[in-house]
Amino acid sequence: GAVVSQHPSWVICKSGTSVKIECRSLDFQATTMFWYRQFPKQSLMLMATSNEGSKATYEQGVEKDKFLINHASLTLSTLTVTSAHPEDSSFYICSARGGRGEGYTFGSGTRLTVV
Amino acid sequence: KNQVEQSPQSLIILEGKNCTLQCNYTVSPFSNLRWYKQDTGRGPVSLTIMTFSENTKSNGRYTATLDADTKQSSLHITASQLSDSASYICVVSSLNTGNQFYFGTGTSLTVIP
């Protein structure tokens, strides 16, 4: 089945630094990748949608200059949280959709803690 | 407005018992409905996916039903196990705007021995 690998699974960083999270589709080409944020005991909130080779489309209220998304290949998308602050601490999850009906497959998530 | 509502918000059951989770939606035009299981601190894992023409689908001890007329779905868990403790999320896709999809807020299930 379709597998999406997300790395790292957890990261702790200092305020003001940047953190990069990777999302890879291992056995299919992901034409579209999605990035979500999830606070404790809440549902996933879509942050942005990215299509390979195009600029990401951000949801309302999500700062595109703070959350940089790159989808340079059909198997890799990255989310970079720039100048991280403690309020950016959250669980970030990616999902990928292939062009052949692989459906939506989620990564395992990244727990970001900014101290 | 396209919405997905799940009930109950949380549920506690004894190991070995059955339970049913509900999902009501107003998403239109409808494309498909998925149930996901999300363990704490992990990404969601797909359990079932149903299109308009399907009204039931099973995956082991999980059975999902869909009534596209009333826009309701249920997820039935049989002979629950401790490992079933997780959040269960209903996600409905729309045919509009590139297959946009809508998340329910989830049901938190706790199975106790």
PDB file of C-alpha atoms in Angstrom:
ATOM      1  CA  GLY A   1       0.000   0.000   0.000  1.00  0.00           C
ATOM      2  CA  ALA A   2       0.889   3.665  -0.205  1.00  0.00           C
ATOM      3  CA  VAL A   3       3.428   4.682   2.424  1.00  0.00           C
ATOM      4  CA  VAL A   4       4.327   8.188   3.544  1.00  0.00           C
ATOM      5  CA  SER A   5       7.390   8.737   5.685  1.00  0.00           C
ATOM      6  CA  GLN A   6       7.668  11.844   7.838  1.00  0.00           C
ATOM      7  CA  HIS A   7      10.863  12.914   9.549  1.00  0.00           C
ATOM      8  CA  PRO A   8      11.752  13.754  12.239  1.00  0.00           C
ATOM      9  CA  SER A   9       9.145  12.258  14.532  1.00  0.00           C
ATOM     10  CA  TRP A  10       9.946  14.811  17.189  1.00  0.00           C
ATOM     11  CA  VAL A  11      12.167  17.862  17.491  1.00  0.00           C
ATOM     12  CA  ILE A  12      12.994  20.393  20.178  1.00  0.00           C
ATOM     13  CA  CYS A  13      14.395  23.726  19.114  1.00  0.00           C
ATOM     14  CA  LYS A  14      15.171  27.107  20.604  1.00  0.00           C
ATOM     15  CA  SER A  15      13.056  30.176  19.951  1.00  0.00           C
ATOM     16  CA  GLY A  16      14.178  32.040  16.879  1.00  0.00           C
ATOM     17  CA  THR A  17      15.619  29.058  15.077  1.00  0.00           C
ATOM     18  CA  SER A  18      14.188  27.310  12.029  1.00  0.00           C
ATOM     19  CA  VAL A  19      13.087  23.709  11.777  1.00  0.00           C
ATOM     20  CA  LYS A  20      12.581  21.630   8.655  1.00  0.00           C
ATOM     21  CA  ILE A  21      10.173  18.703   8.487  1.00  0.00           C
ATOM     22  CA  GLU A  22      10.307  16.252   5.580  1.00  0.00           C
ATOM     23  CA  CYS A  23       7.505  14.248   4.063  1.00  0.00           C
ATOM     24  CA  ARG A  24       8.285  11.530   1.548  1.00  0.00           C
ATOM     25  CA  SER A  25       6.040   9.241  -0.445  1.00  0.00           C
ATOM     26  CA  LEU A  26       7.959   5.989  -0.557  1.00  0.00           C
ATOM     27  CA  ASP A  27       6.165   3.889  -3.134  1.00  0.00           C
ATOM     28  CA  PHE A  28       4.102   6.304  -5.190  1.00  0.00           C
ATOM     29  CA  GLN A  29       4.364   9.694  -6.781  1.00  0.00           C
ATOM     30  CA  ALA A  30       2.587  12.303  -4.719  1.00  0.00           C
ATOM     31  CA  THR A  31       1.126  14.892  -7.029  1.00  0.00           C
ATOM     32  CA  THR A  32      -0.327  16.746  -4.077  1.00  0.00           C
ATOM     33  CA  MET A  33       0.842  17.000  -0.501  1.00  0.00           C
ATOM     34  CA  PHE A  34      -0.960  18.527   2.441  1.00  0.00           C
ATOM     35  CA  TRP A  35       0.365  19.903   5.697  1.00  0.00           C
ATOM     36  CA  TYR A  36      -1.676  19.900   8.878  1.00  0.00           C
ATOM     37  CA  ARG A  37      -1.322  21.147  12.388  1.00  0.00           C
ATOM     38  CA  GLN A  38      -2.976  19.477  15.335  1.00  0.00           C
ATOM     39  CA  PHE A  39      -3.286  20.762  18.871  1.00  0.00           C
ATOM     40  CA  PRO A  40      -3.945  18.364  21.745  1.00  0.00           C
ATOM     41  CA  LYS A  41      -7.357  16.742  21.620  1.00  0.00           C
ATOM     42  CA  GLN A  42      -8.317  18.708  18.523  1.00  0.00           C
ATOM     43  CA  SER A  43      -8.826  17.699  14.928  1.00  0.00           C
ATOM     44  CA  LEU A  44      -6.329  18.231  12.164  1.00  0.00           C
ATOM     45  CA  MET A  45      -6.267  21.717  10.707  1.00  0.00           C
ATOM     46  CA  LEU A  46      -5.152  22.074   7.122  1.00  0.00           C
ATOM     47  CA  MET A  47      -2.328  24.585   6.790  1.00  0.00           C
ATOM     48  CA  ALA A  48      -1.466  24.375   3.125  1.00  0.00           C
ATOM     49  CA  THR A  49      -1.731  22.336  -0.039  1.00  0.00           C
ATOM     50  CA  SER A  50       1.181  21.918  -2.403  1.00  0.00           C
ATOM     51  CA  ASN A  51       1.341  20.527  -5.884  1.00  0.00           C
ATOM     52  CA  GLU A  52       4.647  19.369  -7.271  1.00  0.00           C
ATOM     53  CA  GLY A  53       6.475  22.180  -8.997  1.00  0.00           C
ATOM     54  CA  SER A  54       3.997  24.851  -7.913  1.00  0.00           C
ATOM     55  CA  LYS A  55       3.753  27.296  -5.070  1.00  0.00           C
ATOM     56  CA  ALA A  56       1.816  26.088  -2.073  1.00  0.00           C
ATOM     57  CA  THR A  57      -1.708  27.310  -1.406  1.00  0.00           C
ATOM     58  CA  TYR A  58      -2.076  28.404   2.192  1.00  0.00           C
ATOM     59  CA  GLU A  59      -5.245  28.348   4.253  1.00  0.00           C
ATOM     60  CA  GLN A  60      -6.554  31.573   5.652  1.00  0.00           C
ATOM     61  CA  GLY A  61      -4.651  32.671   8.716  1.00  0.00           C
ATOM     62  CA  VAL A  62      -1.516  30.653   7.953  1.00  0.00           C
ATOM     63  CA  GLU A  63       1.566  32.828   7.433  1.00  0.00           C
ATOM     64  CA  LYS A  64       3.307  31.686   4.275  1.00  0.00           C
ATOM     65  CA  ASP A  65       6.511  33.485   5.203  1.00  0.00           C
ATOM     66  CA  LYS A  66       6.639  31.635   8.507  1.00  0.00           C
ATOM     67  CA  PHE A  67       5.690  28.195   7.246  1.00  0.00           C
ATOM     68  CA  LEU A  68       7.712  27.647   4.092  1.00  0.00           C
ATOM     69  CA  ILE A  69       6.620  24.723   1.981  1.00  0.00           C
ATOM     70  CA  ASN A  70       8.642  23.224  -0.809  1.00  0.00           C
ATOM     71  CA  HIS A  71       7.408  20.441  -3.085  1.00  0.00           C
ATOM     72  CA  ALA A  72      10.236  20.200  -5.541  1.00  0.00           C
ATOM     73  CA  SER A  73       9.774  16.563  -6.487  1.00  0.00           C
ATOM     74  CA  LEU A  74       6.967  14.045  -6.757  1.00  0.00           C
ATOM     75  CA  THR A  75       8.178  12.217  -3.675  1.00  0.00           C
ATOM     76  CA  LEU A  76       9.295  14.951  -1.309  1.00  0.00           C
ATOM     77  CA  SER A  77       7.728  17.945   0.356  1.00  0.00           C
ATOM     78  CA  THR A  78       9.250  19.953   3.179  1.00  0.00           C
ATOM     79  CA  LEU A  79       7.762  22.294   5.748  1.00  0.00           C
ATOM     80  CA  THR A  80      10.140  24.782   7.326  1.00  0.00           C
ATOM     81  CA  VAL A  81       8.997  26.612  10.423  1.00  0.00           C
ATOM     82  CA  THR A  82      11.038  29.810  10.414  1.00  0.00           C
ATOM     83  CA  SER A  83      11.908  31.864  13.477  1.00  0.00           C
ATOM     84  CA  ALA A  84      10.035  29.421  15.658  1.00  0.00           C
ATOM     85  CA  HIS A  85       8.237  30.618  18.773  1.00  0.00           C
ATOM     86  CA  PRO A  86       6.802  28.598  21.657  1.00  0.00           C
ATOM     87  CA  GLU A  87       3.285  29.058  20.257  1.00  0.00           C
ATOM     88  CA  ASP A  88       4.415  27.134  17.173  1.00  0.00           C
ATOM     89  CA  SER A  89       4.774  24.062  19.353  1.00  0.00           C
ATOM     90  CA  SER A  90       2.347  21.558  17.932  1.00  0.00           C
ATOM     91  CA  PHE A  91       1.946  18.263  16.119  1.00  0.00           C
ATOM     92  CA  TYR A  92       2.532  18.642  12.390  1.00  0.00           C
ATOM     93  CA  ILE A  93       1.297  15.989   9.977  1.00  0.00           C
ATOM     94  CA  CYS A  94       1.649  15.655   6.238  1.00  0.00           C
ATOM     95  CA  SER A  95      -0.446  13.650   3.852  1.00  0.00           C
ATOM     96  CA  ALA A  96       0.088  12.789   0.239  1.00  0.00           C
ATOM     97  CA  ARG A  97      -2.183  12.049  -2.666  1.00  0.00           C
ATOM     98  CA  GLY A  98      -1.057  10.202  -5.738  1.00  0.00           C
ATOM     99  CA  GLY A  99      -2.324  10.527  -9.235  1.00  0.00           C
ATOM    100  CA  ARG A 100      -3.383   6.902  -9.564  1.00  0.00           C
ATOM    101  CA  GLY A 101      -5.989   6.717  -6.839  1.00  0.00           C
ATOM    102  CA  GLU A 102      -3.654   5.995  -3.945  1.00  0.00           C
ATOM    103  CA  GLY A 103      -5.934   8.143  -1.901  1.00  0.00           C
ATOM    104  CA  TYR A 104      -4.788  10.204   1.010  1.00  0.00           C
ATOM    105  CA  THR A 105      -2.045   8.680   3.096  1.00  0.00           C
ATOM    106  CA  PHE A 106      -0.799  10.397   6.229  1.00  0.00           C
ATOM    107  CA  GLY A 107       2.690  10.606   7.578  1.00  0.00           C
ATOM    108  CA  SER A 108       3.362   9.608  11.163  1.00  0.00           C
ATOM    109  CA  GLY A 109       3.587  13.209  12.342  1.00  0.00           C
ATOM    110  CA  THR A 110       6.229  15.433  13.901  1.00  0.00           C
ATOM    111  CA  ARG A 111       6.007  16.740  17.447  1.00  0.00           C
ATOM    112  CA  LEU A 112       7.620  20.186  17.506  1.00  0.00           C
ATOM    113  CA  THR A 113       8.484  21.763  20.820  1.00  0.00           C
ATOM    114  CA  VAL A 114       9.934  25.266  20.840  1.00  0.00           C
ATOM    115  CA  VAL A 115      11.635  26.289  24.049  1.00  0.00           C
TER     116      VAL A 115
ATOM    117  CA  LYS B   1     -21.788  25.158   4.688  1.00  0.00           C
ATOM    118  CA  ASN B   2     -19.804  21.954   4.355  1.00  0.00           C
ATOM    119  CA  GLN B   3     -19.444  20.341   7.742  1.00  0.00           C
ATOM    120  CA  VAL B   4     -18.675  16.984   9.303  1.00  0.00           C
ATOM    121  CA  GLU B   5     -19.911  16.245  12.791  1.00  0.00           C
ATOM    122  CA  GLN B   6     -18.999  13.226  14.846  1.00  0.00           C
ATOM    123  CA  SER B   7     -20.568  11.756  17.934  1.00  0.00           C
ATOM    124  CA  PRO B   8     -19.975  10.958  20.636  1.00  0.00           C
ATOM    125  CA  GLN B   9     -17.032  13.218  21.359  1.00  0.00           C
ATOM    126  CA  SER B  10     -15.587  10.582  23.652  1.00  0.00           C
ATOM    127  CA  LEU B  11     -16.482   7.058  24.643  1.00  0.00           C
ATOM    128  CA  ILE B  12     -15.275   4.572  27.226  1.00  0.00           C
ATOM    129  CA  ILE B  13     -16.085   0.888  26.822  1.00  0.00           C
ATOM    130  CA  LEU B  14     -15.053  -2.397  28.365  1.00  0.00           C
ATOM    131  CA  GLU B  15     -12.703  -4.661  26.505  1.00  0.00           C
ATOM    132  CA  GLY B  16     -14.598  -7.166  24.397  1.00  0.00           C
ATOM    133  CA  LYS B  17     -17.665  -4.978  23.971  1.00  0.00           C
ATOM    134  CA  ASN B  18     -18.901  -3.521  20.698  1.00  0.00           C
ATOM    135  CA  CYS B  19     -19.388   0.148  19.944  1.00  0.00           C
ATOM    136  CA  THR B  20     -20.635   2.390  17.169  1.00  0.00           C
ATOM    137  CA  LEU B  21     -19.352   5.816  16.235  1.00  0.00           C
ATOM    138  CA  GLN B  22     -21.415   8.257  14.213  1.00  0.00           C
ATOM    139  CA  CYS B  23     -20.567  10.742  11.480  1.00  0.00           C
ATOM    140  CA  ASN B  24     -23.062  13.173   9.945  1.00  0.00           C
ATOM    141  CA  TYR B  25     -22.077  15.444   7.116  1.00  0.00           C
ATOM    142  CA  THR B  26     -23.429  18.207   4.943  1.00  0.00           C
ATOM    143  CA  VAL B  27     -20.669  18.107   2.333  1.00  0.00           C
ATOM    144  CA  SER B  28     -21.934  18.443  -1.201  1.00  0.00           C
ATOM    145  CA  PRO B  29     -21.327  17.296  -3.834  1.00  0.00           C
ATOM    146  CA  PHE B  30     -20.165  14.161  -2.136  1.00  0.00           C
ATOM    147  CA  SER B  31     -17.172  12.219  -3.388  1.00  0.00           C
ATOM    148  CA  ASN B  32     -16.190   9.741  -0.687  1.00  0.00           C
ATOM    149  CA  LEU B  33     -16.058   9.201   3.048  1.00  0.00           C
ATOM    150  CA  ARG B  34     -13.113   7.821   4.961  1.00  0.00           C
ATOM    151  CA  TRP B  35     -12.654   6.643   8.505  1.00  0.00           C
ATOM    152  CA  TYR B  36      -9.230   6.998  10.067  1.00  0.00           C
ATOM    153  CA  LYS B  37      -7.772   5.758  13.330  1.00  0.00           C
ATOM    154  CA  GLN B  38      -5.278   8.044  15.013  1.00  0.00           C
ATOM    155  CA  ASP B  39      -3.230   6.788  17.912  1.00  0.00           C
ATOM    156  CA  THR B  40      -1.927   9.439  20.288  1.00  0.00           C
ATOM    157  CA  GLY B  41       1.136  11.128  18.834  1.00  0.00           C
ATOM    158  CA  ARG B  42       0.823   9.366  15.497  1.00  0.00           C
ATOM    159  CA  GLY B  43      -0.557  10.186  12.094  1.00  0.00           C
ATOM    160  CA  PRO B  44      -4.025   8.927  11.066  1.00  0.00           C
ATOM    161  CA  VAL B  45      -4.243   5.505   9.491  1.00  0.00           C
ATOM    162  CA  SER B  46      -6.957   4.704   6.982  1.00  0.00           C
ATOM    163  CA  LEU B  47      -9.563   2.145   8.026  1.00  0.00           C
ATOM    164  CA  THR B  48     -12.153   2.352   5.265  1.00  0.00           C
ATOM    165  CA  ILE B  49     -13.122   4.433   2.278  1.00  0.00           C
ATOM    166  CA  MET B  50     -16.588   4.451   0.741  1.00  0.00           C
ATOM    167  CA  THR B  51     -17.951   6.076  -2.359  1.00  0.00           C
ATOM    168  CA  PHE B  52     -21.511   7.087  -3.075  1.00  0.00           C
ATOM    169  CA  SER B  53     -22.560   3.655  -4.270  1.00  0.00           C
ATOM    170  CA  GLU B  54     -21.171   1.714  -1.317  1.00  0.00           C
ATOM    171  CA  ASN B  55     -23.187   1.357   1.852  1.00  0.00           C
ATOM    172  CA  THR B  56     -20.980  -0.936   3.889  1.00  0.00           C
ATOM    173  CA  LYS B  57     -17.325  -1.843   4.051  1.00  0.00           C
ATOM    174  CA  SER B  58     -15.396  -3.951   6.518  1.00  0.00           C
ATOM    175  CA  ASN B  59     -11.791  -4.035   7.616  1.00  0.00           C
ATOM    176  CA  GLY B  60     -11.321  -6.773  10.177  1.00  0.00           C
ATOM    177  CA  ARG B  61     -13.283  -5.856  13.290  1.00  0.00           C
ATOM    178  CA  TYR B  62     -14.159  -2.468  11.819  1.00  0.00           C
ATOM    179  CA  THR B  63     -17.323  -2.101   9.733  1.00  0.00           C
ATOM    180  CA  ALA B  64     -18.329   1.212   8.226  1.00  0.00           C
ATOM    181  CA  THR B  65     -21.753   2.010   6.828  1.00  0.00           C
ATOM    182  CA  LEU B  66     -22.839   4.884   4.643  1.00  0.00           C
ATOM    183  CA  ASP B  67     -26.293   6.275   3.951  1.00  0.00           C
ATOM    184  CA  ALA B  68     -25.750   8.854   1.238  1.00  0.00           C
ATOM    185  CA  ASP B  69     -29.397   9.878   1.319  1.00  0.00           C
ATOM    186  CA  THR B  70     -29.374  10.904   4.964  1.00  0.00           C
ATOM    187  CA  LYS B  71     -25.667  11.824   4.805  1.00  0.00           C
ATOM    188  CA  GLN B  72     -24.782   9.631   7.722  1.00  0.00           C
ATOM    189  CA  SER B  73     -22.030   7.127   8.340  1.00  0.00           C
ATOM    190  CA  SER B  74     -21.194   4.872  11.228  1.00  0.00           C
ATOM    191  CA  LEU B  75     -18.143   2.926  12.280  1.00  0.00           C
ATOM    192  CA  HIS B  76     -18.855  -0.247  14.213  1.00  0.00           C
ATOM    193  CA  ILE B  77     -16.093  -1.857  16.219  1.00  0.00           C
ATOM    194  CA  THR B  78     -16.629  -5.459  17.196  1.00  0.00           C
ATOM    195  CA  ALA B  79     -15.079  -7.220  20.191  1.00  0.00           C
ATOM    196  CA  SER B  80     -13.027  -4.199  21.179  1.00  0.00           C
ATOM    197  CA  GLN B  81      -9.415  -4.555  22.239  1.00  0.00           C
ATOM    198  CA  LEU B  82      -7.237  -2.309  24.364  1.00  0.00           C
ATOM    199  CA  SER B  83      -5.326  -1.358  21.227  1.00  0.00           C
ATOM    200  CA  ASP B  84      -8.506   0.132  19.783  1.00  0.00           C
ATOM    201  CA  SER B  85      -8.073   3.066  22.162  1.00  0.00           C
ATOM    202  CA  ALA B  86      -7.514   5.996  19.807  1.00  0.00           C
ATOM    203  CA  SER B  87      -9.230   8.875  18.070  1.00  0.00           C
ATOM    204  CA  TYR B  88     -11.425   7.970  15.128  1.00  0.00           C
ATOM    205  CA  ILE B  89     -11.781  10.615  12.463  1.00  0.00           C
ATOM    206  CA  CYS B  90     -14.380  10.854   9.723  1.00  0.00           C
ATOM    207  CA  VAL B  91     -13.226  12.667   6.575  1.00  0.00           C
ATOM    208  CA  VAL B  92     -15.568  13.559   3.731  1.00  0.00           C
ATOM    209  CA  SER B  93     -14.330  14.573   0.299  1.00  0.00           C
ATOM    210  CA  SER B  94     -16.124  16.915  -2.038  1.00  0.00           C
ATOM    211  CA  LEU B  95     -16.032  16.753  -5.794  1.00  0.00           C
ATOM    212  CA  ASN B  96     -15.661  20.505  -5.860  1.00  0.00           C
ATOM    213  CA  THR B  97     -12.440  22.496  -5.995  1.00  0.00           C
ATOM    214  CA  GLY B  98     -10.026  19.675  -6.649  1.00  0.00           C
ATOM    215  CA  ASN B  99     -11.494  17.126  -4.311  1.00  0.00           C
ATOM    216  CA  GLN B 100     -11.415  19.215  -1.155  1.00  0.00           C
ATOM    217  CA  PHE B 101     -12.035  17.274   2.015  1.00  0.00           C
ATOM    218  CA  TYR B 102     -13.511  18.035   5.399  1.00  0.00           C
ATOM    219  CA  PHE B 103     -12.501  16.619   8.760  1.00  0.00           C
ATOM    220  CA  GLY B 104     -14.726  15.701  11.648  1.00  0.00           C
ATOM    221  CA  THR B 105     -13.511  16.578  15.128  1.00  0.00           C
ATOM    222  CA  GLY B 106     -13.098  12.929  15.966  1.00  0.00           C
ATOM    223  CA  THR B 107     -14.318  10.520  18.613  1.00  0.00           C
ATOM    224  CA  SER B 108     -11.909   9.609  21.365  1.00  0.00           C
ATOM    225  CA  LEU B 109     -12.362   5.945  22.248  1.00  0.00           C
ATOM    226  CA  THR B 110     -10.929   4.423  25.396  1.00  0.00           C
ATOM    227  CA  VAL B 111     -11.111   0.680  25.900  1.00  0.00           C
ATOM    228  CA  ILE B 112     -10.589  -0.398  29.483  1.00  0.00           C
ATOM    229  CA  PRO B 113      -9.883  -3.917  30.784  1.00  0.00           C
TER     230      PRO B 113
END
